[in-house]
Amino acid sequence: MRRNRGRSSRDSYLRLILVCCVILACVAILLCRRFGRNPEKDAAQDQIENDSEGKENQEEQKDERETLHFIHAWGEWHDMVVDLDVKQHGYDWSCLTNTEEGISYTGDARYTIRKGVDVSRHQGKIDWERVKADGYDFAILRIGYREYGSKGALHVDEMFHENMVGAKRAGLDVGVYLFSQAIDEEETLEEVELVLNNLKDYELEFPVAFDPERIRDDDARTDSVEGEQFTQNTVLFCEKVKEAGYQPMVYSNMIWEAFEFDMKALKDYPIWYADYGPIPQTPYDFTFWQYSEKGTVDGIEGLVDVNVQFCGEE
């Protein structure tokens, strides 16, 4: 009996030890769950943090890539967010020479340039034979304009027909532009009608350009027109011109590309880009570059807008 009682005591002691071990194990598990590390969970959390950090770095790089700091023709600096969905140009500006002695683009087998002028009644009577002899191959003529005063009267340019006959006789390729101050689609259609009525007797080698502009130093009827409306007017003009069998084109500059136009809506039309710096600042594709408003050309009295056409890859 003594022996049995000893065994019973030992068994009780072992059971007590086992219960204590179980209790300690449970406590340890609870503490680990509360304060410890779960390897799988920690790995997932580390991955989330790494992904988040990588995404932030990508966003910083994206923001840097999409922001363009540019200077406008009036000396004002602006920031533009570049829309990477809009076609970018492929020109190599290391091949461009643009000095007082002249302009050239050499060393890029993909493109060549041709020189041209754009003119209106403000240039007066032009000797187009001398313009051609001075190395200019094309002319973009103002066909008409709308006044920017409240009435917005629409006019054919007083020198258009004379310039058209003279430029074509001298052998220049000719395009035209309409200076627009249309505030809505109805007025845009009036401008289209003026263009088509005055082109019916001529053939064009170059496009018909739509030139909406804000008036910087005076009050204008378009001051309250939003960029969305300007874009709608431009698309309407271009589509009507295309329906009539002509190639439309859009006159633009950095301010318009940054803050006025929806450039995606204009993706089907060539751009005539104005920028008077040493190289064009726009990242977007363009075909014609108006590089100065202070050109001097033999056969034209006073200063004149001068341009280049980039010929080559589509």
Tab-separated table of C-alpha atoms in Angstrom:
chain	number	residue	atom	x	y	z
A	1	MET	CA	0.000	0.000	0.000
A	2	ARG	CA	2.848	2.361	0.711
A	3	ARG	CA	4.288	1.655	-2.705
A	4	ASN	CA	0.952	2.410	-4.362
A	5	ARG	CA	0.652	5.668	-2.519
A	6	GLY	CA	4.152	6.660	-3.682
A	7	ARG	CA	3.316	5.876	-7.289
A	8	SER	CA	0.083	7.829	-6.982
A	9	SER	CA	1.982	10.790	-5.598
A	10	ARG	CA	4.483	10.647	-8.418
A	11	ASP	CA	1.670	10.437	-10.991
A	12	SER	CA	-0.063	13.400	-9.455
A	13	TYR	CA	3.203	15.316	-9.508
A	14	LEU	CA	3.769	14.500	-13.203
A	15	ARG	CA	0.215	15.509	-14.092
A	16	LEU	CA	0.743	18.788	-12.271
A	17	ILE	CA	3.940	19.410	-14.189
A	18	LEU	CA	2.182	18.586	-17.488
A	19	VAL	CA	-0.701	20.947	-16.693
A	20	CYS	CA	1.780	23.714	-15.853
A	21	CYS	CA	3.623	23.128	-19.117
A	22	VAL	CA	0.374	23.321	-21.066
A	23	ILE	CA	-0.575	26.519	-19.266
A	24	LEU	CA	2.844	28.038	-19.939
A	25	ALA	CA	2.663	27.056	-23.607
A	26	CYS	CA	-0.767	28.676	-23.963
A	27	VAL	CA	0.488	31.834	-22.288
A	28	ALA	CA	3.517	31.893	-24.601
A	29	ILE	CA	1.298	31.497	-27.656
A	30	LEU	CA	-0.952	34.312	-26.515
A	31	LEU	CA	2.025	36.562	-25.874
A	32	CYS	CA	3.477	35.759	-29.287
A	33	ARG	CA	0.224	36.562	-30.979
A	34	ARG	CA	-0.017	39.831	-29.159
A	35	PHE	CA	3.569	40.998	-29.108
A	36	GLY	CA	5.521	38.662	-31.296
A	37	ARG	CA	6.128	38.479	-35.106
A	38	ASN	CA	4.183	36.403	-37.538
A	39	PRO	CA	6.728	35.633	-40.298
A	40	GLU	CA	4.160	35.304	-43.058
A	41	LYS	CA	2.269	38.386	-41.982
A	42	ASP	CA	5.474	40.368	-41.511
A	43	ALA	CA	6.719	39.385	-44.966
A	44	ALA	CA	3.431	40.510	-46.511
A	45	GLN	CA	3.590	43.797	-44.592
A	46	ASP	CA	7.187	44.361	-45.712
A	47	GLN	CA	6.119	43.762	-49.312
A	48	ILE	CA	3.281	46.276	-48.980
A	49	GLU	CA	5.656	48.872	-47.545
A	50	ASN	CA	8.214	48.233	-50.304
A	51	ASP	CA	5.531	48.465	-52.990
A	52	SER	CA	4.249	51.696	-51.482
A	53	GLU	CA	7.745	53.184	-51.380
A	54	GLY	CA	8.379	52.083	-54.959
A	55	LYS	CA	5.075	53.564	-56.080
A	56	GLU	CA	5.937	56.877	-54.418
A	57	ASN	CA	9.305	56.887	-56.188
A	58	GLN	CA	7.587	56.130	-59.507
A	59	GLU	CA	5.081	58.920	-58.915
A	60	GLU	CA	7.917	61.362	-58.158
A	61	GLN	CA	9.692	60.328	-61.366
A	62	LYS	CA	6.430	60.520	-63.309
A	63	ASP	CA	5.708	64.013	-61.979
A	64	GLU	CA	9.199	65.137	-62.907
A	65	ARG	CA	8.877	63.644	-66.378
A	66	GLU	CA	5.466	65.180	-67.033
A	67	THR	CA	6.181	68.733	-65.863
A	68	LEU	CA	7.644	71.206	-68.345
A	69	HIS	CA	8.889	74.649	-67.273
A	70	PHE	CA	8.613	76.996	-70.245
A	71	ILE	CA	8.826	80.675	-71.092
A	72	HIS	CA	6.168	82.349	-73.202
A	73	ALA	CA	6.831	84.915	-75.931
A	74	TRP	CA	6.106	87.757	-73.490
A	75	GLY	CA	8.797	86.603	-71.061
A	76	GLU	CA	6.526	84.882	-68.541
A	77	TRP	CA	7.436	81.486	-67.055
A	78	HIS	CA	4.832	78.745	-66.694
A	79	ASP	CA	4.614	75.075	-65.755
A	80	MET	CA	2.898	72.631	-68.091
A	81	VAL	CA	1.855	69.065	-67.326
A	82	VAL	CA	2.768	67.029	-70.414
A	83	ASP	CA	0.067	64.638	-71.618
A	84	LEU	CA	1.980	61.492	-72.560
A	85	ASP	CA	-1.020	60.271	-74.551
A	86	VAL	CA	-0.474	63.062	-77.087
A	87	LYS	CA	2.002	62.301	-79.880
A	88	GLN	CA	5.495	63.660	-79.178
A	89	HIS	CA	7.786	65.051	-81.861
A	90	GLY	CA	11.022	63.289	-82.795
A	91	TYR	CA	13.181	66.224	-83.885
A	92	ASP	CA	16.805	66.401	-82.749
A	93	TRP	CA	17.526	69.967	-81.672
A	94	SER	CA	21.272	69.371	-81.732
A	95	CYS	CA	20.827	69.445	-85.533
A	96	LEU	CA	19.188	72.893	-85.472
A	97	THR	CA	21.041	76.152	-86.055
A	98	ASN	CA	18.915	79.249	-85.466
A	99	THR	CA	20.878	82.505	-85.494
A	100	GLU	CA	20.620	85.986	-86.972
A	101	GLU	CA	22.532	84.649	-89.966
A	102	GLY	CA	19.813	82.129	-90.741
A	103	ILE	CA	18.203	78.838	-89.811
A	104	SER	CA	19.170	75.295	-90.801
A	105	TYR	CA	18.561	71.708	-89.742
A	106	THR	CA	21.344	69.312	-90.718
A	107	GLY	CA	22.695	65.974	-89.559
A	108	ASP	CA	19.347	64.220	-89.107
A	109	ALA	CA	18.650	61.997	-92.105
A	110	ARG	CA	14.982	61.742	-91.150
A	111	TYR	CA	14.095	65.391	-91.762
A	112	THR	CA	14.843	68.412	-93.891
A	113	ILE	CA	13.347	71.897	-93.646
A	114	ARG	CA	11.912	74.412	-96.100
A	115	LYS	CA	11.572	78.119	-95.362
A	116	GLY	CA	8.427	80.190	-95.700
A	117	VAL	CA	6.588	83.328	-94.631
A	118	ASP	CA	3.095	84.088	-93.397
A	119	VAL	CA	1.634	87.437	-94.398
A	120	SER	CA	-1.456	89.629	-94.291
A	121	ARG	CA	-2.433	93.124	-95.389
A	122	HIS	CA	-0.023	94.467	-92.764
A	123	GLN	CA	2.921	93.609	-95.056
A	124	GLY	CA	1.474	95.734	-97.843
A	125	LYS	CA	2.411	95.016	-101.461
A	126	ILE	CA	4.880	92.140	-101.781
A	127	ASP	CA	7.336	91.363	-104.567
A	128	TRP	CA	6.911	87.612	-104.593
A	129	GLU	CA	9.597	86.987	-107.205
A	130	ARG	CA	12.171	88.509	-104.866
A	131	VAL	CA	10.802	86.495	-101.939
A	132	LYS	CA	11.300	83.306	-103.940
A	133	ALA	CA	14.803	84.364	-105.003
A	134	ASP	CA	15.665	84.989	-101.343
A	135	GLY	CA	15.261	81.275	-100.607
A	136	TYR	CA	11.653	81.030	-99.465
A	137	ASP	CA	9.596	78.128	-100.771
A	138	PHE	CA	6.132	78.650	-99.297
A	139	ALA	CA	3.701	81.269	-98.063
A	140	ILE	CA	0.787	81.010	-95.662
A	141	LEU	CA	-1.612	83.839	-96.504
A	142	ARG	CA	-4.231	85.326	-94.231
A	143	ILE	CA	-7.487	84.739	-96.024
A	144	GLY	CA	-9.667	86.523	-93.495
A	145	TYR	CA	-10.053	87.775	-89.946
A	146	ARG	CA	-12.694	88.562	-87.372
A	147	GLU	CA	-12.410	91.786	-85.392
A	148	TYR	CA	-11.926	91.302	-81.659
A	149	GLY	CA	-14.289	94.169	-80.744
A	150	SER	CA	-17.786	93.504	-79.460
A	151	LYS	CA	-19.357	93.328	-82.932
A	152	GLY	CA	-16.840	90.813	-84.198
A	153	ALA	CA	-17.167	91.822	-87.837
A	154	LEU	CA	-15.741	89.277	-90.277
A	155	HIS	CA	-13.577	90.385	-93.220
A	156	VAL	CA	-11.656	88.977	-96.155
A	157	ASP	CA	-8.026	90.093	-95.880
A	158	GLU	CA	-7.655	93.069	-98.184
A	159	MET	CA	-4.460	91.697	-99.793
A	160	PHE	CA	-5.451	88.031	-99.928
A	161	HIS	CA	-6.345	87.668	-103.589
A	162	GLU	CA	-3.391	89.743	-104.769
A	163	ASN	CA	-1.023	87.759	-102.560
A	164	MET	CA	-2.484	84.468	-103.753
A	165	VAL	CA	-1.959	85.320	-107.422
A	166	GLY	CA	1.520	86.738	-106.863
A	167	ALA	CA	2.824	83.923	-104.666
A	168	LYS	CA	1.591	81.191	-106.996
A	169	ARG	CA	2.949	82.975	-110.054
A	170	ALA	CA	6.370	83.134	-108.361
A	171	GLY	CA	6.304	79.390	-107.749
A	172	LEU	CA	5.743	79.282	-103.995
A	173	ASP	CA	3.595	76.619	-102.371
A	174	VAL	CA	0.624	78.320	-100.739
A	175	GLY	CA	-1.545	77.712	-97.709
A	176	VAL	CA	-3.974	80.022	-95.899
A	177	TYR	CA	-5.044	80.885	-92.367
A	178	LEU	CA	-8.100	82.440	-90.765
A	179	PHE	CA	-7.621	84.688	-87.729
A	180	SER	CA	-10.540	83.715	-85.525
A	181	GLN	CA	-12.338	85.509	-82.745
A	182	ALA	CA	-15.338	83.176	-82.833
A	183	ILE	CA	-17.084	82.788	-79.496
A	184	ASP	CA	-19.190	79.769	-80.468
A	185	GLU	CA	-19.890	77.194	-83.159
A	186	GLU	CA	-22.250	79.480	-85.093
A	187	GLU	CA	-19.557	82.095	-85.604
A	188	THR	CA	-17.039	79.365	-86.446
A	189	LEU	CA	-19.289	78.200	-89.282
A	190	GLU	CA	-19.392	81.781	-90.569
A	191	GLU	CA	-15.604	81.747	-90.679
A	192	VAL	CA	-15.591	78.418	-92.520
A	193	GLU	CA	-17.985	79.872	-95.100
A	194	LEU	CA	-15.724	82.874	-95.693
A	195	VAL	CA	-12.739	80.585	-96.236
A	196	LEU	CA	-14.469	78.233	-98.654
A	197	ASN	CA	-16.080	81.039	-100.665
A	198	ASN	CA	-12.720	82.700	-101.223
A	199	LEU	CA	-10.814	79.525	-102.051
A	200	LYS	CA	-13.104	78.260	-104.779
A	201	ASP	CA	-10.978	79.714	-107.587
A	202	TYR	CA	-7.642	78.434	-106.257
A	203	GLU	CA	-5.773	75.220	-105.616
A	204	LEU	CA	-3.676	74.928	-102.455
A	205	GLU	CA	-0.454	73.033	-101.887
A	206	PHE	CA	-0.513	73.633	-98.135
A	207	PRO	CA	-3.156	73.434	-95.397
A	208	VAL	CA	-5.950	75.733	-94.289
A	209	ALA	CA	-5.058	76.830	-90.760
A	210	PHE	CA	-7.355	77.902	-87.935
A	211	ASP	CA	-5.776	80.625	-85.801
A	212	PRO	CA	-7.712	81.439	-82.603
A	213	GLU	CA	-5.876	83.913	-80.394
A	214	ARG	CA	-6.390	85.853	-77.204
A	215	ILE	CA	-5.770	89.609	-77.306
A	216	ARG	CA	-3.163	90.426	-74.699
A	217	ASP	CA	-3.127	94.203	-74.484
A	218	ASP	CA	-6.793	95.059	-75.004
A	219	ASP	CA	-10.285	93.900	-74.135
A	220	ALA	CA	-11.594	91.305	-76.573
A	221	ARG	CA	-14.868	89.530	-77.220
A	222	THR	CA	-13.122	86.174	-76.561
A	223	ASP	CA	-11.853	87.088	-73.070
A	224	SER	CA	-14.526	84.982	-71.400
A	225	VAL	CA	-14.328	82.038	-73.819
A	226	GLU	CA	-13.042	78.872	-72.132
A	227	GLY	CA	-10.507	76.495	-73.582
A	228	GLU	CA	-13.158	73.819	-74.043
A	229	GLN	CA	-15.106	76.133	-76.363
A	230	PHE	CA	-11.957	77.081	-78.264
A	231	THR	CA	-11.254	73.386	-78.787
A	232	GLN	CA	-14.802	72.737	-80.006
A	233	ASN	CA	-14.556	75.662	-82.438
A	234	THR	CA	-11.227	74.386	-83.728
A	235	VAL	CA	-12.427	70.832	-84.299
A	236	LEU	CA	-15.555	72.102	-86.054
A	237	PHE	CA	-13.521	74.353	-88.369
A	238	CYS	CA	-11.070	71.572	-89.195
A	239	GLU	CA	-13.754	68.995	-89.899
A	240	LYS	CA	-15.680	71.331	-92.196
A	241	VAL	CA	-12.504	72.216	-94.072
A	242	LYS	CA	-11.676	68.528	-94.420
A	243	GLU	CA	-15.176	67.803	-95.750
A	244	ALA	CA	-14.575	70.451	-98.428
A	245	GLY	CA	-11.442	68.623	-99.600
A	246	TYR	CA	-8.727	70.682	-97.924
A	247	GLN	CA	-6.121	69.732	-95.334
A	248	PRO	CA	-6.868	71.512	-92.031
A	249	MET	CA	-4.175	72.728	-89.645
A	250	VAL	CA	-4.161	74.325	-86.174
A	251	TYR	CA	-2.086	77.340	-85.138
A	252	SER	CA	-0.790	76.949	-81.595
A	253	ASN	CA	1.823	77.962	-79.040
A	254	MET	CA	2.896	76.842	-75.582
A	255	ILE	CA	0.180	78.761	-73.720
A	256	TRP	CA	-2.520	77.234	-75.884
A	257	GLU	CA	-1.075	73.739	-75.645
A	258	ALA	CA	-0.691	74.043	-71.870
A	259	PHE	CA	-3.873	75.843	-70.834
A	260	GLU	CA	-6.392	76.217	-73.684
A	261	PHE	CA	-6.542	73.323	-76.145
A	262	ASP	CA	-7.443	69.741	-75.399
A	263	MET	CA	-4.529	68.405	-77.420
A	264	LYS	CA	-5.961	64.879	-77.622
A	265	ALA	CA	-8.990	66.301	-79.433
A	266	LEU	CA	-6.660	67.803	-82.062
A	267	LYS	CA	-4.612	64.661	-82.683
A	268	ASP	CA	-5.821	64.289	-86.293
A	269	TYR	CA	-4.616	67.721	-87.445
A	270	PRO	CA	-1.095	68.988	-88.149
A	271	ILE	CA	0.097	71.739	-85.828
A	272	TRP	CA	1.580	75.069	-86.882
A	273	TYR	CA	3.559	75.910	-83.775
A	274	ALA	CA	4.712	79.426	-82.811
A	275	ASP	CA	7.716	79.859	-80.515
A	276	TYR	CA	10.322	82.613	-80.814
A	277	GLY	CA	13.042	81.029	-78.685
A	278	PRO	CA	16.198	79.425	-80.099
A	279	ILE	CA	14.499	76.006	-80.185
A	280	PRO	CA	10.854	74.947	-79.914
A	281	GLN	CA	9.885	74.175	-76.326
A	282	THR	CA	6.865	71.999	-77.010
A	283	PRO	CA	7.169	68.232	-76.491
A	284	TYR	CA	4.246	67.658	-78.866
A	285	ASP	CA	4.380	66.875	-82.557
A	286	PHE	CA	4.195	69.724	-85.076
A	287	THR	CA	4.825	70.179	-88.811
A	288	PHE	CA	5.370	73.935	-89.198
A	289	TRP	CA	7.306	76.189	-86.849
A	290	GLN	CA	6.830	79.955	-86.834
A	291	TYR	CA	10.223	80.768	-85.326
A	292	SER	CA	10.233	84.582	-85.494
A	293	GLU	CA	7.890	87.523	-85.958
A	294	LYS	CA	10.799	89.796	-86.795
A	295	GLY	CA	12.122	88.261	-89.985
A	296	THR	CA	13.525	90.336	-92.813
A	297	VAL	CA	12.885	89.006	-96.310
A	298	ASP	CA	13.818	90.538	-99.613
A	299	GLY	CA	10.659	91.695	-101.394
A	300	ILE	CA	8.741	92.435	-98.178
A	301	GLU	CA	8.856	95.844	-96.527
A	302	GLY	CA	9.376	95.809	-92.770
A	303	LEU	CA	9.307	92.805	-90.446
A	304	VAL	CA	7.481	89.586	-91.256
A	305	ASP	CA	6.707	86.234	-89.651
A	306	VAL	CA	9.114	83.524	-90.824
A	307	ASN	CA	8.568	79.783	-90.657
A	308	VAL	CA	10.043	76.397	-91.430
A	309	GLN	CA	8.305	73.235	-92.563
A	310	PHE	CA	9.744	69.928	-91.324
A	311	CYS	CA	9.675	67.437	-94.193
A	312	GLY	CA	10.316	63.750	-93.682
A	313	GLU	CA	8.875	61.115	-91.360
A	314	GLU	CA	5.169	61.135	-90.753
